[in-house]
Amino acid sequence: VPGLEIENEAADQWMVAVAPNAALECITDTVNATFRRCGVDIVTEGVPMLINAPKPISITFVIDNEMAPQNDGATKSPFNKPSSSGFTVMVHYADGSSVNTYASESGVTYTHVSDDASCATVSNVDNGVDCVTIGLTGSTTCTTVKVKATVVISGKMFEATAEKTVHRLTMITTQVSAYPSGSSGVTAFYKLPCVEAFERGKLLATGTLSSSETGALTHFEYASSNATVVDVVSASIVVPAAAGTAAIGSRFSEFAIGAWSSVDLSAVTFNPANLTVVATERASVSYDGSWWSVLEGDTIGLVINHTQATQFNLKISEGDYHARYTNIFYAAQWFIPSKIVSFSSDASTYIEVDSSGMLTQKANHYQKIALKASLACGDRTTLLEPNVWSNLMPDFEDVDLGTYSNKLFAPYYQERTGRINLYVWARPLEKQYLRSVQITVRVPAGMSTAGGSYTSLDTAYLQSASFNVPDERTMGLSAQHTSRISGSGLKLLGFFTIIVNEDASGLLGYVSATVNALQSDTKAEDSHALQIRTSKTLNDPAIAAYALMHIGTPSRRRKLTGQLAWLSPLAKPLLPMRPTRHMQACNPCEAKIFGDVTGDCVFNVEDATAIASYVTSYSAFDEGSVAINPLNSWQNTNGYLCPWVKEQLNPTLDYFRAAKGGDDANDPRYKQPYISVSDLTHLNRATQYQHRFLVPTAECAAPTTGLGGRPDLLIKAEVYGGYGQDTRRVRATPQAAAEPFGTEVYFEIRAVGTGIASSDQLLNVSRGTLLTVYDNSRFKLHSDKGFTGTNISLPDPYNKYTNQVANGSQVGALILSEYDAVLGAFVAQLQPHDVTGDISYYVAVAVETKMNSLVTVNQLQPYLGMSTFPYSPAGFTFEPVLGSPYSVVEQSGIVCKHMLTPPSTPLHIPPSLPPFVSSLPLSTPPPLSPSTAPSKPPSLPPALPPSSRLRSAPLPALPPSKPPSTTPSLPPSLPPPPSVPLSAPLPALPPSAPLPALPPCTSPSMPPSLSPALPPSSPPRCMLTPALHSSAPPYTPPLLQPALPPSFPPPLAPPPALLLSTPPSTPPS
């Protein structure tokens, strides 16, 4: 072969390969050999060769794959039969050798020889890939395909025939199994016990091929033949609605969807699920097999008043039918579990169990306590009745005692007299180290510490014990550690051994302990430079150690059923008082699916993986070791590099901060996206609907009617994410009653300007709800950090935002947005009251995602940082996504220039109207000139029935601590006295009645969903709220009423919402 060189560097042999069809031949001058030394050719000579290949004697021919017609269901999942197949040809030689790579040689010819000529076509490609392809389902009915291979080698011809099975989808069978899990082959549905809801089922489609091969089908859109009887939701869940019959899976249109839309199902037999719905409960139901995570003999060990969630699995059986409802109180259900299963405790003052099976441990007990799960209706059949022990665990800075080192069973449980061991545990502060502890223990009559002993189980502690001081029922222990403590948290120190008198039996009384001293260290080393040591209040009773001592076997009673049950406690416990996938082709740059990093127009965990990979490659730029941002040339795995796909790498919307060149215009990272693990975390949580995507904007908008010429700041947050986000842009909305998910958006705002008062600055908030507290009772966020209160106060005052060059004073506010369905955004609108001059606004945004109606710490998202709870406990500070130099969105404040002189008094509109007057027009006083105050109060409105008169006129606004000097005096509208007849007009006020000055209007804080919709001609709602400054403490105004004649009955109090200087912590129900 010209140009072919074969090296021989370390062996005495050369290899020569010949073609598969080589013939007997003698070669004398075709192959040359060159002898070379040190790169110099010494000699070249021809090498004679004899090609003496063995003679071929036979061939073997195989069609590689079984196949199916091109448009047959057998080609789809789960069967995935190909429509074409390649070949394998093996040539056998006389010397016993063989070659299996002949299939693509030029001397091989393939011929289709099936009985049905339309069965398949065969391609012959010289030196290429040859194959056989099955025709369309409708054009052929063959069950096997036959192909002949002809091989010519050195003029000798060989032939062989091969065949393969042709598969076809012949039948689709639909069956129903019990839902959520249970038996299959369900044909009838009944009502669940105790409720009106029906049982449900889950559809399963099974395809059968002509070869009898079966597989589960997943591409279908089931439809009921009678949707009024049975419907199908979530693609495969059977939902009975009324008595009757229906069939599901009887039509090919239920399967010819998506990838199956091109499949020919005309020859397929459909076996539907024929269902009957019965509008009664099952006649002979068994609940055997139901399971509660609370088991017989368990020891419940919690800190006092702490709770433990339990799991209850309900099993309903009748004959061959059974259905399992797993964790019914915590998994999403279509029925109310507490109406089927109820829980009770024979001693709820010791262990309480609520309607969902949640346990609350309240005290120690010396014998088992019966907990019961029963049917919630009818004869209240007992489903399960475990008997458990109640043994409290010590809280932080508490001490515990017990008769078993594993803390099982009752705290003090001894079946015989004689000696008894009392083990001692001590617990320091959370995540800290127990440095020392001293306790005094009192035992009840019938026990004696005289002659007692103490055994140390932790020799690292120096321990000393005392007995019979000052009397035989008292003993004490001191333990301290003088070096490095091996571990933090609870310590088992050792045990007392004391005497139980021979005549003692039954209940002896309480064992108690007093913590004389307990020290907790933040560091394990005693002399650590950063050590912080905390000492507990002296002589604090040990809560976990307080329990009754029982000697002997606890008594049980025989129930009417013949079963033995533990005696319930006769009295309440005494407690010591303790101090204190890929879709069809699309352009991601046009589709703009949020989070679509890979550019396949689908958002899923692959995108999070892509960010993880990119963060690694981005690290060199992140660390400053390279000067060119790799993002400039980056394109995603599908080849797109438009700005949109790059933006998806940075869903947290931040630039590099100061620590990484964010303030240095000469640093390559200046004004560059900061792509980090935070973005990966954001995307990962977003795939599961914990996080959302934010598009925030703010603009200077036309002022609210009645607020003068100063423009309002209108903030809009378009939030995206939720069900369906994988393939389209889904706008997030507040939680609806029928949905388990939703979104809330908060705006933390700084308004900076020379005209803003240094204290007592008021805000006109016309859209949104201004907050001064965060209601943490809903979700118990950061409870592990001690935030367990109902309302968490927000910062007062806000620290001045110094990352921007801005002159003048500022006011800070936290506003809960309202959702504007027309804009498709969460909005707030505001302006400082009675302020002249330009104002710069800086806005941070927080998005809280609800799932299944809850919010966890993982579902909190600050952009770029919030200084308020629940973000501050996690270390966040105020950093505005609109206005921060580190924001991708907007790097400077939004400046709203002063236009006209603001009015002296914004108008007031009642926050809502009761249903019985919702159709009445709102009475609106005419606007007043700032320089002109009314000389006398306007006349009162005509009398109305008591039910509507209260809100027929504007309600009185409440004054701030410093009303503006230009505010005119207006009379408040009066509520009707109870004694005035319905038809009687309201008496006129005396001319000399003093009228209180009215402040700018304020509307009580209400969720957007409860705010009234005002007609276009009505003045808008507005909320005037004092700015949060240290010099302006919360103000609670007095009730202001005009003076009335002595004979006039006392006025009715304004609605409660008007008496609040801050918004209510929870919205009205």
XYZ file of C-alpha atoms in Angstrom, residues 317-743:
427
model
C -60.811 -3.999 53.261
C -63.815 -5.926 52.037
C -63.390 -9.288 50.364
C -60.740 -9.040 47.657
C -60.765 -5.255 47.835
C -58.396 -3.282 50.001
C -57.149 0.294 49.917
C -54.284 1.823 51.870
C -54.296 5.517 52.806
C -50.764 6.298 53.931
C -50.091 9.091 56.416
C -53.625 10.378 55.945
C -53.223 13.450 58.159
C -50.160 14.843 56.409
C -50.559 13.698 52.797
C -52.910 15.565 50.475
C -56.365 13.998 50.635
C -59.750 14.610 49.029
C -61.522 13.983 52.322
C -61.184 15.295 55.861
C -59.189 12.601 57.705
C -60.398 13.689 61.149
C -63.959 12.805 60.118
C -62.882 9.209 59.550
C -60.295 8.637 62.284
C -60.342 10.245 65.718
C -57.730 10.064 68.468
C -57.985 10.152 72.235
C -55.854 9.722 75.334
C -56.885 8.195 78.617
C -54.676 10.770 80.329
C -54.635 13.899 78.226
C -53.070 15.930 81.016
C -49.972 13.749 80.636
C -49.967 12.954 76.905
C -52.415 14.808 74.730
C -53.258 13.716 71.208
C -55.018 16.091 68.846
C -57.337 15.435 65.922
C -54.391 14.822 63.565
C -52.586 12.398 65.875
C -50.047 14.976 67.071
C -48.762 14.150 70.549
C -48.038 16.779 73.177
C -46.163 15.569 76.238
C -47.081 17.398 79.398
C -45.804 15.362 82.336
C -44.075 12.186 83.477
C -46.198 9.219 84.520
C -45.437 6.040 86.418
C -47.545 3.665 84.327
C -48.619 3.237 80.736
C -51.128 5.578 79.177
C -53.671 4.263 76.666
C -53.846 6.147 73.387
C -56.625 5.242 71.009
C -57.360 5.612 67.310
C -61.038 5.044 66.565
C -63.531 5.356 63.772
C -64.969 8.847 64.043
C -68.576 7.863 63.454
C -71.112 5.136 64.138
C -70.081 2.758 66.897
C -66.610 4.398 66.964
C -64.862 1.113 66.330
C -61.425 0.991 67.945
C -58.802 0.751 65.227
C -55.651 0.729 67.372
C -55.005 1.205 71.085
C -51.312 1.316 72.013
C -50.252 1.781 75.622
C -47.200 4.009 76.000
C -44.903 5.349 78.678
C -44.508 9.070 79.342
C -40.939 10.022 80.242
C -39.960 13.658 79.742
C -36.601 14.632 78.303
C -34.737 17.544 79.903
C -34.873 20.916 78.227
C -31.816 23.167 77.918
C -30.315 23.897 81.334
C -32.356 21.142 82.965
C -31.568 17.944 84.848
C -33.264 14.580 84.563
C -33.383 11.480 86.761
C -34.590 7.963 85.976
C -34.346 4.324 86.895
C -33.173 3.169 83.429
C -30.054 4.448 81.682
C -31.706 4.168 78.252
C -34.526 6.455 79.441
C -37.170 3.920 78.506
C -40.346 3.145 80.435
C -41.510 5.365 83.287
C -39.055 7.791 84.889
C -39.182 5.869 88.169
C -40.305 2.277 87.859
C -39.301 -0.471 90.286
C -41.194 -3.719 90.780
C -39.466 -4.697 94.028
C -38.100 -3.166 97.208
C -34.436 -3.038 98.086
C -31.854 -0.944 96.328
C -32.744 1.271 93.370
C -30.556 3.185 90.921
C -31.379 6.747 89.943
C -29.451 7.880 86.854
C -28.559 11.547 86.406
C -28.473 13.538 83.163
C -27.667 17.222 82.769
C -28.226 19.332 79.677
C -26.462 22.646 79.004
C -27.588 25.365 76.652
C -28.181 24.422 73.032
C -24.998 23.302 71.240
C -22.920 24.164 74.295
C -20.796 22.176 76.717
C -21.682 21.173 80.265
C -19.016 22.682 82.451
C -20.519 22.021 85.887
C -23.737 21.132 87.682
C -24.931 20.839 91.257
C -28.269 19.341 92.248
C -30.272 18.475 95.323
C -32.602 15.477 95.131
C -35.610 14.795 97.336
C -37.167 11.318 97.483
C -40.636 10.473 98.890
C -41.432 8.751 102.152
C -40.694 5.036 101.888
C -37.265 5.697 100.396
C -34.071 6.567 102.219
C -30.792 8.048 101.070
C -29.114 6.860 104.223
C -26.393 4.466 103.172
C -26.726 5.427 99.565
C -23.879 5.545 97.051
C -23.046 7.252 93.764
C -21.314 5.724 90.746
C -19.714 7.966 88.128
C -20.231 6.960 84.516
C -18.278 9.872 83.052
C -14.907 9.915 84.747
C -13.895 13.110 82.959
C -16.088 14.892 85.468
C -14.989 15.289 89.062
C -18.064 14.233 91.017
C -18.964 14.247 94.696
C -22.228 13.103 96.285
C -23.894 13.599 99.662
C -26.573 11.524 101.400
C -28.873 11.947 104.368
C -28.195 15.669 104.568
C -30.169 17.320 105.997
C -32.483 14.293 106.226
C -32.787 10.771 104.912
C -34.925 11.873 101.967
C -32.305 14.275 100.578
C -29.166 13.698 98.561
C -26.974 15.875 96.401
C -24.407 15.834 93.601
C -21.736 18.176 92.317
C -19.912 17.505 89.047
C -17.433 19.654 87.159
C -15.090 19.371 84.213
C -11.666 21.003 84.315
C -10.275 20.362 80.821
C -11.477 19.872 77.270
C -15.028 18.498 77.208
C -15.390 15.630 74.759
C -18.777 16.576 73.369
C -21.569 19.087 73.661
C -25.131 18.525 74.748
C -26.743 16.066 77.162
C -24.442 14.206 79.547
C -25.131 11.012 81.485
C -23.065 11.623 84.588
C -23.702 8.577 86.767
C -26.272 7.104 89.179
C -27.334 7.160 92.790
C -28.034 3.880 94.547
C -30.425 4.226 97.480
C -32.789 2.119 99.580
C -36.492 1.411 99.101
C -37.990 0.410 102.433
C -39.306 -3.150 102.640
C -42.784 -2.024 103.614
C -43.028 0.459 100.717
C -45.385 -0.383 97.858
C -47.568 1.353 95.316
C -47.318 5.086 94.886
C -44.836 6.626 97.284
C -44.921 10.214 96.126
C -42.834 12.538 93.958
C -39.111 12.430 93.321
C -37.871 15.960 92.718
C -34.603 17.692 92.003
C -33.400 21.250 92.334
C -30.704 22.607 90.077
C -28.520 24.545 92.401
C -26.142 25.570 89.651
C -25.440 24.691 86.009
C -22.829 26.211 83.746
C -22.751 26.073 79.953
C -19.679 26.874 77.854
C -19.602 27.866 74.210
C -16.155 26.283 73.786
C -14.919 22.852 74.803
C -11.655 24.192 76.260
C -12.001 25.813 79.647
C -9.407 28.488 78.848
C -10.402 29.229 75.243
C -9.908 32.894 74.367
C -13.419 33.172 72.945
C -15.097 31.274 75.725
C -18.528 32.451 76.833
C -19.895 30.861 79.965
C -23.541 31.035 81.016
C -24.809 30.223 84.484
C -28.320 29.045 85.194
C -30.593 30.676 87.745
C -29.892 29.212 91.139
C -32.230 26.663 92.684
C -34.360 26.142 89.633
C -36.615 23.066 89.828
C -35.710 20.276 87.415
C -38.825 19.804 85.293
C -37.847 16.508 83.641
C -36.900 14.920 86.970
C -40.251 15.580 88.656
C -42.339 12.386 88.706
C -44.122 9.907 90.937
C -42.247 6.884 92.265
C -44.164 3.600 92.009
C -43.057 0.374 93.633
C -44.606 -2.841 92.343
C -46.570 -3.732 89.211
C -48.957 -0.970 88.141
C -52.615 -1.936 88.336
C -54.813 -2.648 85.341
C -58.582 -2.949 85.055
C -60.772 -5.240 82.989
C -62.987 -3.476 80.471
C -66.479 -4.547 79.469
C -64.956 -6.132 76.372
C -62.868 -8.376 78.609
C -59.597 -6.640 77.751
C -57.205 -5.372 80.415
C -56.444 -1.664 80.407
C -54.126 0.524 82.449
C -55.793 2.609 85.109
C -56.125 6.226 84.098
C -54.565 8.789 86.460
C -56.986 9.933 89.121
C -55.618 13.496 89.213
C -53.885 15.998 87.043
C -50.093 15.997 87.261
C -48.403 18.372 89.654
C -45.599 20.275 87.965
C -42.964 22.415 89.664
C -43.166 26.072 88.746
C -40.178 26.938 86.651
C -38.868 30.493 86.376
C -38.581 32.041 83.898
C -37.530 16.636 29.854
C -37.168 17.661 25.989
C -40.095 19.029 23.934
C -40.403 19.810 20.230
C -37.763 22.139 18.851
C -38.079 25.770 19.918
C -35.956 28.851 20.405
C -35.287 29.485 24.120
C -34.447 33.093 23.323
C -38.036 33.521 22.158
C -39.800 31.135 24.537
C -37.984 32.676 27.526
C -38.739 29.943 30.019
C -37.445 31.038 33.398
C -34.572 28.894 34.642
C -33.944 27.355 31.208
C -30.153 27.339 31.351
C -29.687 24.480 28.876
C -31.837 26.157 26.239
C -34.149 23.234 25.572
C -37.263 25.266 26.442
C -37.771 23.088 29.495
C -36.983 24.007 33.084
C -35.976 21.090 35.273
C -33.154 19.810 37.405
C -30.892 19.590 34.347
C -30.731 23.357 34.445
C -29.618 23.287 38.070
C -26.963 20.749 37.096
C -25.822 23.046 34.298
C -25.369 25.903 36.741
C -23.393 23.622 39.056
C -21.032 22.818 36.196
C -20.738 26.448 35.192
C -20.000 27.649 38.697
C -16.897 25.459 38.647
C -15.678 26.902 35.354
C -16.584 30.398 36.527
C -14.513 30.082 39.687
C -11.277 31.365 38.093
C -13.015 34.594 37.087
C -14.759 34.678 40.462
C -11.399 34.498 42.248
C -9.879 37.169 40.015
C -7.246 34.907 38.449
C -8.486 35.539 34.884
C -9.389 38.898 33.397
C -11.881 37.870 30.715
C -15.365 36.875 31.801
C -16.068 33.433 30.314
C -19.718 34.422 30.239
C -18.968 36.597 27.206
C -18.403 33.532 25.021
C -20.549 31.036 26.894
C -23.335 29.251 25.115
C -25.585 26.591 26.531
C -25.585 22.942 25.621
C -28.040 23.579 22.798
C -25.878 26.254 21.225
C -27.760 29.378 22.269
C -25.936 32.432 23.572
C -28.570 35.173 23.615
C -28.742 37.405 26.714
C -31.835 35.585 28.010
C -30.137 32.205 28.422
C -27.159 33.862 30.090
C -29.457 35.665 32.520
C -30.790 32.309 33.705
C -27.376 31.583 35.187
C -27.996 34.374 37.688
C -31.574 34.100 39.048
C -30.485 35.875 42.250
C -30.002 39.072 40.164
C -26.737 40.204 41.716
C -23.380 41.571 40.563
C -20.091 40.891 42.309
C -19.974 42.597 45.694
C -17.254 44.871 47.022
C -15.153 42.005 48.377
C -14.745 40.715 44.819
C -14.150 43.879 42.864
C -17.721 45.089 42.773
C -16.710 48.652 43.687
C -13.591 48.894 41.525
C -14.312 50.042 37.976
C -10.873 48.765 36.937
C -11.601 45.236 38.158
C -12.820 42.869 35.388
C -15.578 41.677 37.745
C -17.051 45.175 38.092
C -20.738 45.142 37.036
C -20.499 41.458 36.148
C -23.030 38.780 37.245
C -22.077 36.971 40.424
C -22.825 33.342 39.536
C -22.415 31.170 42.608
C -23.754 28.311 44.678
C -26.628 30.616 45.667
C -27.865 30.531 42.082
C -27.568 26.745 42.032
C -29.529 26.532 45.285
C -32.153 28.908 43.927
C -32.676 26.860 40.788
C -32.666 23.549 42.599
C -35.394 24.732 44.977
C -37.282 26.340 42.150
C -37.642 22.980 40.376
C -39.742 21.918 43.278
C -41.696 25.178 43.546
C -39.898 26.432 46.648
C -38.393 29.414 44.902
C -39.696 31.812 42.284
C -38.237 34.038 39.556
C -38.485 37.800 39.953
C -38.814 40.644 37.435
C -39.017 43.853 39.515
C -39.621 47.360 38.232
C -40.487 50.713 39.727
C -41.633 53.947 38.184
C -42.914 57.363 39.082
C -46.631 57.171 38.458
C -49.477 59.615 38.441
C -50.432 60.366 42.038
C -53.474 58.842 43.630
C -56.527 61.072 43.351
C -56.616 63.584 46.172
C -52.879 63.458 46.921
C -51.829 66.492 44.899
C -49.215 66.752 42.169
C -46.337 64.741 43.630
C -45.921 61.513 41.651
C -46.328 58.218 43.477
C -43.743 55.485 43.413
C -45.362 52.461 41.760
C -43.493 49.216 42.418
C -44.308 46.183 40.320
C -42.909 42.709 40.907
C -43.680 40.191 38.243
C -43.112 36.822 39.862
C -42.893 33.636 37.857
C -43.027 30.013 38.902
C -45.474 27.342 39.883
C -47.179 24.383 38.315
C -46.496 24.264 34.605
C -43.301 26.329 34.876
C -41.302 23.592 33.168
C -42.526 24.452 29.691
C -44.062 27.918 29.920
C -43.935 31.200 31.762
C -46.234 30.857 34.737
C -47.108 33.945 36.706
C -47.120 33.372 40.430
C -50.201 34.617 42.245
C -51.392 34.752 45.853
C -52.764 31.567 47.314
C -56.303 30.793 46.231
C -58.692 28.899 48.475
C -58.673 25.805 46.270
C -54.912 25.701 45.781
C -52.212 24.474 48.120
C -49.637 26.920 46.808
C -49.247 30.628 46.361
C -46.914 33.585 46.669
